[in-house]
mmCIF file of C-alpha atoms in Angstrom:
data_model
loop_
_atom_site.group_PDB
_atom_site.id
_atom_site.type_symbol
_atom_site.label_atom_id
_atom_site.label_comp_id
_atom_site.label_asym_id
_atom_site.label_seq_id
_atom_site.Cartn_x
_atom_site.Cartn_y
_atom_site.Cartn_z
ATOM 1 C CA MET N 1 -9.438 11.815 -10.428
ATOM 2 C CA GLN N 2 -12.859 11.209 -8.702
ATOM 3 C CA PRO N 3 -15.242 8.500 -10.007
ATOM 4 C CA GLN N 4 -18.777 9.359 -10.896
ATOM 5 C CA PRO N 5 -21.221 7.474 -8.658
ATOM 6 C CA SER N 6 -24.558 6.289 -10.023
ATOM 7 C CA PRO N 7 -27.604 8.577 -9.303
ATOM 8 C CA ALA N 8 -29.307 5.917 -7.041
ATOM 9 C CA ASN N 9 -26.153 5.512 -5.163
ATOM 10 C CA ALA N 10 -24.936 9.025 -5.117
ATOM 11 C CA ALA N 11 -24.225 9.483 -1.315
ATOM 12 C CA HIS N 12 -23.534 5.901 -0.416
ATOM 13 C CA GLY N 13 -19.716 5.102 -0.205
ATOM 14 C CA ILE N 14 -18.755 8.784 -0.698
ATOM 15 C CA ARG N 15 -19.817 10.153 2.679
ATOM 16 C CA VAL N 16 -20.058 8.572 6.023
ATOM 17 C CA SER N 17 -23.068 9.125 8.337
ATOM 18 C CA LEU N 18 -23.110 8.690 12.111
ATOM 19 C CA ALA N 19 -26.020 6.281 11.856
ATOM 20 C CA GLU N 20 -23.956 4.089 9.406
ATOM 21 C CA LEU N 21 -21.161 3.974 11.959
ATOM 22 C CA ILE N 22 -23.470 3.150 14.924
ATOM 23 C CA GLU N 23 -25.056 0.366 12.695
ATOM 24 C CA MET N 24 -21.692 -1.332 12.534
ATOM 25 C CA ARG N 25 -22.050 -2.614 16.025
ATOM 26 C CA HIS N 26 -24.572 -5.233 14.442
ATOM 27 C CA ARG N 27 -21.798 -6.568 12.412
ATOM 28 C CA VAL N 28 -19.301 -7.405 15.097
ATOM 29 C CA ARG N 29 -20.673 -10.796 15.616
ATOM 30 C CA GLU N 30 -19.710 -11.704 11.968
ATOM 31 C CA VAL N 31 -15.839 -11.493 12.751
ATOM 32 C CA GLN N 32 -14.060 -12.660 15.902
ATOM 33 C CA LEU N 33 -11.709 -9.669 16.452
ATOM 34 C CA PHE N 34 -11.042 -10.168 20.073
ATOM 35 C CA SER N 35 -10.662 -13.626 21.836
ATOM 36 C CA THR N 36 -13.171 -14.893 24.049
ATOM 37 C CA PRO N 37 -12.908 -17.652 26.824
ATOM 38 C CA SER N 38 -14.262 -20.252 24.352
ATOM 39 C CA GLN N 39 -12.731 -18.888 21.152
ATOM 40 C CA ARG N 40 -9.342 -17.583 20.319
ATOM 41 C CA SER N 41 -8.927 -14.925 17.704
ATOM 42 C CA PRO N 42 -6.055 -15.400 15.257
ATOM 43 C CA LEU N 43 -6.115 -11.753 14.470
ATOM 44 C CA ILE N 44 -5.612 -10.416 17.990
ATOM 45 C CA GLY N 45 -5.065 -13.344 20.301
ATOM 46 C CA LEU N 46 -5.539 -13.579 23.897
ATOM 47 C CA HIS N 47 -5.693 -10.341 26.174
ATOM 48 C CA HIS N 48 -3.715 -11.981 28.802
ATOM 49 C CA SER N 49 -0.100 -11.015 29.747
ATOM 50 C CA LYS N 50 2.599 -13.636 29.537
ATOM 51 C CA LEU N 51 3.124 -13.299 33.220
ATOM 52 C CA ARG N 52 1.362 -15.459 35.858
ATOM 53 C CA GLY N 53 0.110 -13.499 38.811
ATOM 54 C CA ARG N 54 -2.991 -12.592 40.724
ATOM 55 C CA GLY N 55 -5.857 -11.918 38.554
ATOM 56 C CA VAL N 56 -9.426 -13.155 37.708
ATOM 57 C CA ASP N 57 -8.904 -16.111 35.453
ATOM 58 C CA PHE N 58 -7.721 -19.226 37.196
ATOM 59 C CA ASP N 59 -4.803 -21.132 35.714
ATOM 60 C CA GLN N 60 -3.493 -23.830 37.628
ATOM 61 C CA VAL N 61 -2.313 -25.040 41.036
ATOM 62 C CA ARG N 62 1.208 -25.832 41.871
ATOM 63 C CA VAL N 63 3.444 -26.480 44.936
ATOM 64 C CA TYR N 64 3.834 -23.431 47.103
ATOM 65 C CA GLN N 65 7.177 -21.551 46.452
ATOM 66 C CA ALA N 66 8.976 -19.111 48.626
ATOM 67 C CA GLY N 67 7.598 -15.596 47.826
ATOM 68 C CA ASP N 68 4.040 -16.835 46.664
ATOM 69 C CA ASP N 69 1.145 -14.785 47.913
ATOM 70 C CA VAL N 70 -0.300 -16.738 50.906
ATOM 71 C CA ARG N 71 -3.730 -15.364 50.201
ATOM 72 C CA SER N 72 -3.580 -17.541 47.041
ATOM 73 C CA ILE N 73 -2.949 -20.886 48.901
ATOM 74 C CA ASP N 74 -5.415 -23.562 47.772
ATOM 75 C CA TRP N 75 -6.332 -25.097 51.233
ATOM 76 C CA ARG N 76 -8.315 -27.912 49.868
ATOM 77 C CA VAL N 77 -5.578 -29.290 47.690
ATOM 78 C CA THR N 78 -3.014 -28.549 50.560
ATOM 79 C CA ALA N 79 -5.093 -30.412 52.947
ATOM 80 C CA ARG N 80 -5.518 -33.543 50.521
ATOM 81 C CA THR N 81 -1.850 -33.672 49.516
ATOM 82 C CA GLN N 82 -0.430 -32.562 52.912
ATOM 83 C CA GLU N 83 1.866 -30.131 50.916
ATOM 84 C CA PRO N 84 1.320 -26.415 50.508
ATOM 85 C CA HIS N 85 -0.250 -25.701 47.001
ATOM 86 C CA THR N 86 -0.866 -22.161 45.557
ATOM 87 C CA LYS N 87 -3.461 -21.109 42.957
ATOM 88 C CA LEU N 88 -2.043 -19.310 39.964
ATOM 89 C CA PHE N 89 -4.219 -17.030 37.721
ATOM 90 C CA HIS N 90 -3.681 -15.448 34.410
ATOM 91 C CA GLU N 91 -3.080 -11.742 35.212
ATOM 92 C CA GLU N 92 -5.817 -10.040 33.314
ATOM 93 C CA ARG N 93 -4.369 -7.369 31.059
ATOM 94 C CA GLU N 94 -6.448 -4.234 31.107
ATOM 95 C CA ARG N 95 -5.118 -2.229 28.197
ATOM 96 C CA PRO N 96 -6.453 0.636 26.149
ATOM 97 C CA ILE N 97 -7.731 0.142 22.428
ATOM 98 C CA PHE N 98 -6.548 3.100 20.573
ATOM 99 C CA ILE N 99 -7.680 3.730 17.028
ATOM 100 C CA LEU N 100 -5.493 6.088 14.862
ATOM 101 C CA VAL N 101 -7.634 6.895 11.813
ATOM 102 C CA GLU N 102 -6.981 9.198 8.849
ATOM 103 C CA GLN N 103 -9.478 11.303 7.307
ATOM 104 C CA SER N 104 -7.424 13.370 4.829
ATOM 105 C CA ARG N 105 -7.925 14.554 1.106
ATOM 106 C CA ARG N 106 -5.780 11.634 -0.224
ATOM 107 C CA LEU N 107 -8.376 9.300 1.260
ATOM 108 C CA PHE N 108 -11.170 11.176 -0.419
ATOM 109 C CA PHE N 109 -11.167 9.102 -3.447
ATOM 110 C CA GLY N 110 -12.437 5.714 -4.654
ATOM 111 C CA SER N 111 -13.003 3.452 -7.644
ATOM 112 C CA GLY N 112 -14.313 0.666 -5.865
ATOM 113 C CA LEU N 113 -17.463 0.115 -3.542
ATOM 114 C CA MET N 114 -16.639 3.312 -1.652
ATOM 115 C CA PHE N 115 -14.111 5.993 -1.021
ATOM 116 C CA LYS N 116 -11.083 5.168 0.968
ATOM 117 C CA SER N 117 -12.058 7.620 3.539
ATOM 118 C CA VAL N 118 -15.488 5.685 4.142
ATOM 119 C CA LEU N 119 -13.669 2.418 4.407
ATOM 120 C CA ALA N 120 -11.363 3.586 7.063
ATOM 121 C CA ALA N 121 -14.197 5.217 8.974
ATOM 122 C CA GLN N 122 -16.188 1.836 8.731
ATOM 123 C CA ALA N 123 -13.058 -0.195 10.028
ATOM 124 C CA ALA N 124 -12.635 2.262 12.824
ATOM 125 C CA ALA N 125 -16.150 1.894 13.947
ATOM 126 C CA LEU N 126 -16.151 -1.909 13.788
ATOM 127 C CA ILE N 127 -12.882 -2.156 15.926
ATOM 128 C CA GLY N 128 -14.584 0.202 18.362
ATOM 129 C CA TRP N 129 -17.746 -1.682 18.785
ATOM 130 C CA ALA N 130 -15.680 -4.995 19.125
ATOM 131 C CA ALA N 131 -13.394 -3.529 21.744
ATOM 132 C CA LEU N 132 -16.410 -2.056 23.757
ATOM 133 C CA GLY N 133 -18.069 -5.447 23.631
ATOM 134 C CA HIS N 134 -14.823 -6.944 24.936
ATOM 135 C CA ASN N 135 -15.002 -4.594 27.840
ATOM 136 C CA ASP N 136 -11.819 -2.795 26.861
ATOM 137 C CA ARG N 137 -11.174 1.030 27.172
ATOM 138 C CA ILE N 138 -11.711 2.640 23.813
ATOM 139 C CA GLY N 139 -10.154 5.932 22.446
ATOM 140 C CA GLY N 140 -8.484 7.254 19.279
ATOM 141 C CA LEU N 141 -7.186 9.983 17.269
ATOM 142 C CA VAL N 142 -8.885 11.247 14.158
ATOM 143 C CA TYR N 143 -6.555 13.285 11.860
ATOM 144 C CA GLY N 144 -6.870 15.153 8.558
ATOM 145 C CA ASP N 145 -4.642 17.242 6.480
ATOM 146 C CA GLN N 146 -4.304 20.183 8.994
ATOM 147 C CA GLN N 147 -5.987 18.940 12.134
ATOM 148 C CA HIS N 148 -6.207 16.228 14.647
ATOM 149 C CA TYR N 149 -8.793 15.296 17.270
ATOM 150 C CA GLU N 150 -8.058 13.227 20.301
ATOM 151 C CA ILE N 151 -10.345 10.893 22.337
ATOM 152 C CA LYS N 152 -8.860 9.717 25.468
ATOM 153 C CA PRO N 153 -9.580 5.848 26.066
ATOM 154 C CA ARG N 154 -12.439 5.203 28.310
ATOM 155 C CA ARG N 155 -14.603 2.121 29.053
ATOM 156 C CA SER N 156 -17.880 3.790 27.911
ATOM 157 C CA LYS N 157 -20.175 4.026 25.023
ATOM 158 C CA GLN N 158 -19.968 7.741 25.346
ATOM 159 C CA SER N 159 -16.250 7.707 24.581
ATOM 160 C CA LEU N 160 -16.716 5.485 21.245
ATOM 161 C CA LEU N 161 -19.607 7.676 20.095
ATOM 162 C CA GLN N 162 -17.412 10.797 20.633
ATOM 163 C CA LEU N 163 -14.871 9.118 18.357
ATOM 164 C CA LEU N 164 -17.384 8.212 15.712
ATOM 165 C CA ASN N 165 -19.118 11.665 15.818
ATOM 166 C CA ARG N 166 -15.702 13.195 15.198
ATOM 167 C CA LEU N 167 -14.899 10.810 12.290
ATOM 168 C CA VAL N 168 -18.212 11.961 10.721
ATOM 169 C CA ARG N 169 -17.612 15.716 11.246
ATOM 170 C CA VAL N 170 -14.144 15.537 9.686
ATOM 171 C CA ASN N 171 -15.355 13.289 6.797
ATOM 172 C CA GLU N 172 -18.020 15.841 6.103
ATOM 173 C CA SER N 173 -15.335 18.509 5.761
ATOM 174 C CA LEU N 174 -13.441 16.631 3.136
ATOM 175 C CA ASN N 175 -12.998 18.136 -0.250
ATOM 176 C CA SER N 176 -10.633 17.827 -3.182
ATOM 177 C CA ASP N 177 -9.309 21.447 -2.748
ATOM 178 C CA SER N 178 -7.813 21.108 0.871
ATOM 179 C CA GLN N 179 -4.072 21.228 1.307
ATOM 180 C CA PRO N 180 -2.402 18.026 1.692
ATOM 181 C CA ASP N 181 -0.159 17.547 4.694
ATOM 182 C CA HIS N 182 2.337 14.842 3.793
ATOM 183 C CA ASP N 183 3.581 14.461 7.409
ATOM 184 C CA ALA N 184 0.253 14.078 8.915
ATOM 185 C CA LEU N 185 0.662 10.404 9.771
ATOM 186 C CA SER N 186 3.978 10.980 11.532
ATOM 187 C CA MET N 187 2.580 13.899 13.611
ATOM 188 C CA ALA N 188 -0.386 11.790 14.653
ATOM 189 C CA LEU N 189 1.969 8.930 15.588
ATOM 190 C CA ARG N 190 4.088 11.274 17.544
ATOM 191 C CA ARG N 191 1.027 12.561 19.326
ATOM 192 C CA ALA N 192 -0.050 8.888 20.063
ATOM 193 C CA ARG N 193 3.435 8.210 21.634
ATOM 194 C CA GLU N 194 2.809 10.984 23.874
ATOM 195 C CA VAL N 195 -0.420 10.012 25.536
ATOM 196 C CA LEU N 196 -0.643 6.312 25.278
ATOM 197 C CA ARG N 197 0.586 4.196 28.161
ATOM 198 C CA PRO N 198 2.828 0.980 27.647
ATOM 199 C CA GLY N 199 0.910 -2.033 26.633
ATOM 200 C CA SER N 200 -1.834 -0.267 24.636
ATOM 201 C CA LEU N 201 -3.153 -1.854 21.389
ATOM 202 C CA VAL N 202 -2.912 0.519 18.589
ATOM 203 C CA PHE N 203 -4.934 0.253 15.258
ATOM 204 C CA VAL N 204 -3.418 2.532 12.455
ATOM 205 C CA LEU N 205 -5.837 3.187 9.778
ATOM 206 C CA CYS N 206 -4.301 5.141 7.050
ATOM 207 C CA ASP N 207 -3.670 5.719 3.389
ATOM 208 C CA GLU N 208 -1.300 3.216 2.037
ATOM 209 C CA ARG N 209 0.719 5.927 0.341
ATOM 210 C CA ALA N 210 1.040 7.895 3.672
ATOM 211 C CA LEU N 211 4.200 5.676 4.813
ATOM 212 C CA ASN N 212 7.376 7.737 4.505
ATOM 213 C CA ASP N 213 10.551 7.841 6.361
ATOM 214 C CA ALA N 214 9.350 10.030 9.196
ATOM 215 C CA ALA N 215 6.199 7.959 9.796
ATOM 216 C CA GLU N 216 8.178 4.709 9.460
ATOM 217 C CA GLN N 217 10.380 6.018 12.362
ATOM 218 C CA GLN N 218 7.491 6.990 14.582
ATOM 219 C CA LEU N 219 5.919 3.565 14.099
ATOM 220 C CA ALA N 220 9.209 1.846 15.271
ATOM 221 C CA LEU N 221 9.299 3.934 18.234
ATOM 222 C CA LEU N 222 5.698 3.335 19.065
ATOM 223 C CA SER N 223 5.921 -0.452 18.627
ATOM 224 C CA ARG N 224 8.483 -0.544 21.483
ATOM 225 C CA HIS N 225 5.758 0.067 23.959
ATOM 226 C CA CYS N 226 2.611 -0.701 22.259
ATOM 227 C CA ASP N 227 1.154 -3.535 20.181
ATOM 228 C CA LEU N 228 0.346 -2.403 16.719
ATOM 229 C CA LEU N 229 -1.981 -3.540 14.016
ATOM 230 C CA LEU N 230 -1.195 -1.773 10.658
ATOM 231 C CA MET N 231 -4.249 -1.280 8.304
ATOM 232 C CA PRO N 232 -3.060 0.647 5.107
ATOM 233 C CA VAL N 233 -6.152 1.438 2.881
ATOM 234 C CA SER N 234 -5.874 1.359 -0.791
ATOM 235 C CA ASP N 235 -7.920 1.610 -4.082
ATOM 236 C CA PRO N 236 -7.509 -0.539 -7.153
ATOM 237 C CA LEU N 237 -6.406 2.664 -9.007
ATOM 238 C CA ASP N 238 -3.569 3.020 -6.501
ATOM 239 C CA LYS N 239 -2.064 -0.275 -7.902
ATOM 240 C CA ALA N 240 -2.623 -0.127 -11.687
ATOM 241 C CA LEU N 241 -3.871 2.166 -14.448
ATOM 242 C CA PRO N 242 -6.386 0.782 -16.810
ATOM 243 C CA ALA N 243 -5.725 1.056 -20.617
ATOM 244 C CA ALA N 244 -8.260 3.728 -20.989
ATOM 245 C CA GLY N 245 -6.629 6.073 -23.596
ATOM 246 C CA LEU N 246 -5.699 9.849 -22.515
ATOM 247 C CA LEU N 247 -6.666 10.733 -18.998
ATOM 248 C CA ARG N 248 -6.782 14.401 -17.947
ATOM 249 C CA PHE N 249 -6.268 15.347 -14.121
ATOM 250 C CA ALA N 250 -6.836 18.900 -12.943
ATOM 251 C CA GLN N 251 -5.890 20.029 -9.259
ATOM 252 C CA GLN N 252 -5.698 23.778 -8.088
ATOM 253 C CA GLY N 253 -4.894 25.186 -11.555
ATOM 254 C CA ALA N 254 -2.423 22.397 -12.492
ATOM 255 C CA GLN N 255 -3.240 20.065 -15.222
ATOM 256 C CA LEU N 256 -1.675 16.423 -16.114
ATOM 257 C CA GLU N 257 -2.258 14.178 -19.073
ATOM 258 C CA LEU N 258 -1.419 10.577 -18.994
ATOM 259 C CA ASP N 259 -1.578 8.261 -22.023
ATOM 260 C CA THR N 260 -2.674 5.135 -20.345
ATOM 261 C CA HIS N 261 -2.187 3.098 -23.626
ATOM 262 C CA ASP N 262 1.613 3.703 -22.817
ATOM 263 C CA LEU N 263 2.666 0.231 -21.722
ATOM 264 C CA GLU N 264 5.854 1.469 -20.056
ATOM 265 C CA LEU N 265 3.790 4.203 -18.320
ATOM 266 C CA ARG N 266 1.414 1.460 -16.815
ATOM 267 C CA GLN N 267 4.166 -0.865 -15.761
ATOM 268 C CA ALA N 268 6.132 1.931 -13.910
ATOM 269 C CA TYR N 269 2.815 2.806 -12.202
ATOM 270 C CA ARG N 270 2.175 -0.843 -11.308
ATOM 271 C CA ALA N 271 5.733 -1.028 -9.963
ATOM 272 C CA GLN N 272 5.285 2.125 -7.766
ATOM 273 C CA GLY N 273 2.130 0.459 -6.191
ATOM 274 C CA GLU N 274 4.100 -2.938 -5.562
ATOM 275 C CA ALA N 275 6.892 -1.107 -4.042
ATOM 276 C CA ARG N 276 4.503 0.556 -1.507
ATOM 277 C CA GLN N 277 2.888 -2.621 -0.689
ATOM 278 C CA ALA N 278 6.393 -4.268 -0.231
ATOM 279 C CA ARG N 279 7.516 -1.507 2.037
ATOM 280 C CA TRP N 280 4.539 -2.158 4.482
ATOM 281 C CA GLU N 281 5.192 -5.854 4.384
ATOM 282 C CA LEU N 282 8.744 -5.332 5.154
ATOM 283 C CA LEU N 283 8.098 -2.905 7.972
ATOM 284 C CA ALA N 284 5.565 -5.162 9.558
ATOM 285 C CA GLN N 285 8.086 -8.008 9.460
ATOM 286 C CA LYS N 286 10.801 -5.889 10.816
ATOM 287 C CA LEU N 287 8.571 -4.580 13.719
ATOM 288 C CA ARG N 288 6.985 -7.975 14.191
ATOM 289 C CA VAL N 289 3.364 -6.581 14.133
ATOM 290 C CA LEU N 290 0.304 -7.601 12.217
ATOM 291 C CA LEU N 291 -0.492 -6.040 8.882
ATOM 292 C CA LEU N 292 -4.038 -6.078 7.436
ATOM 293 C CA PRO N 293 -4.374 -4.151 4.338
ATOM 294 C CA LEU N 294 -7.923 -3.000 3.336
ATOM 295 C CA SER N 295 -9.138 -2.145 -0.352
ATOM 296 C CA THR N 296 -12.124 -0.402 -1.578
ATOM 297 C CA ARG N 297 -12.406 -3.277 -4.008
ATOM 298 C CA ALA N 298 -14.418 -5.398 -1.508
ATOM 299 C CA GLU N 299 -16.677 -5.145 1.396
ATOM 300 C CA MET N 300 -14.718 -4.404 4.534
ATOM 301 C CA VAL N 301 -16.219 -7.136 6.826
ATOM 302 C CA GLU N 302 -15.772 -9.740 4.056
ATOM 303 C CA GLN N 303 -11.900 -8.686 3.781
ATOM 304 C CA LEU N 304 -11.525 -9.335 7.604
ATOM 305 C CA ARG N 305 -13.338 -12.527 7.504
ATOM 306 C CA GLU N 306 -11.161 -13.851 4.565
ATOM 307 C CA TYR N 307 -8.182 -12.706 6.519
ATOM 308 C CA LEU N 308 -9.127 -14.422 9.831
ATOM 309 C CA ASN N 309 -10.036 -17.711 7.959
ATOM 310 C CA ALA N 310 -6.657 -17.673 6.554
ATOM 311 C CA ALA N 311 -4.919 -16.893 9.658
ATOM 312 C CA ARG N 312 -6.831 -19.451 11.689
ATOM 313 C CA PRO N 313 -4.538 -22.190 13.300
ATOM 314 C CA GLY N 314 -4.588 -25.468 11.574
ATOM 315 C CA LYS N 315 -6.099 -23.801 8.388
ATOM 316 C CA LYS N 316 -4.844 -25.340 5.150
ATOM 317 C CA GLN N 317 -3.390 -22.892 2.875
#
């Protein structure tokens, strides 16, 4: 079922444009996705490894130990204390940011502010601009039902624009008649495992309904060597059916009728939606990764800001 937009808003929220994704760069300041020296983001955290070694950010001075790099000796402290001291630094972690984003037929739907495909594209753009502003290398993989396009991580605006341009082109090709590929997510994750180096940060933007056994296995394998942030996208109608009477659905010659006044039907439908959500939550707990669901019910940046406020250290719940 595809919602009918109002005439004044016929294009907005249904298709995404390159100009719209480029404009997302102005909204990065509204959400602290990545940490800065003066502010730590509860969403991503610091981009420093837990190891202390030679790097660019000073950490502390301590007594010299056997094996320390003599180039790091703090001669001023050594002269003052008459005991060798060495400088320690946070080892700066230069890791690629990889955005794996779905643009498939099952995302070409929405009953809220926008289609799920538009929501996923907007979130990918915001993450990309934030990563570029943080001086990270940015790349990604845009995949649909029968195709995928890979952009290798680079620290350049051209790389991000290439990713956004590909997002728009795949989005423009979406229609309700394409053949769905239920293994598209697992295949995209398999490709990501082949090309990403250990320590990469991977954002997974996909339909909430895309999680199956194969995709779950690929996510588990990917999480062994990369940091993950799972961002399943959903629509209110994925969660519950309204009591709207008899609804007719047609797709490629097949027809289906649902009596939404049937309470048992609506309860079973809601239970399926709750089970999908619970499966994502259980997977995130098992893999010890962050889960940030997005819904077409609300504006994307507002959802991120709400999550960050709730996750901020010392915030009262």
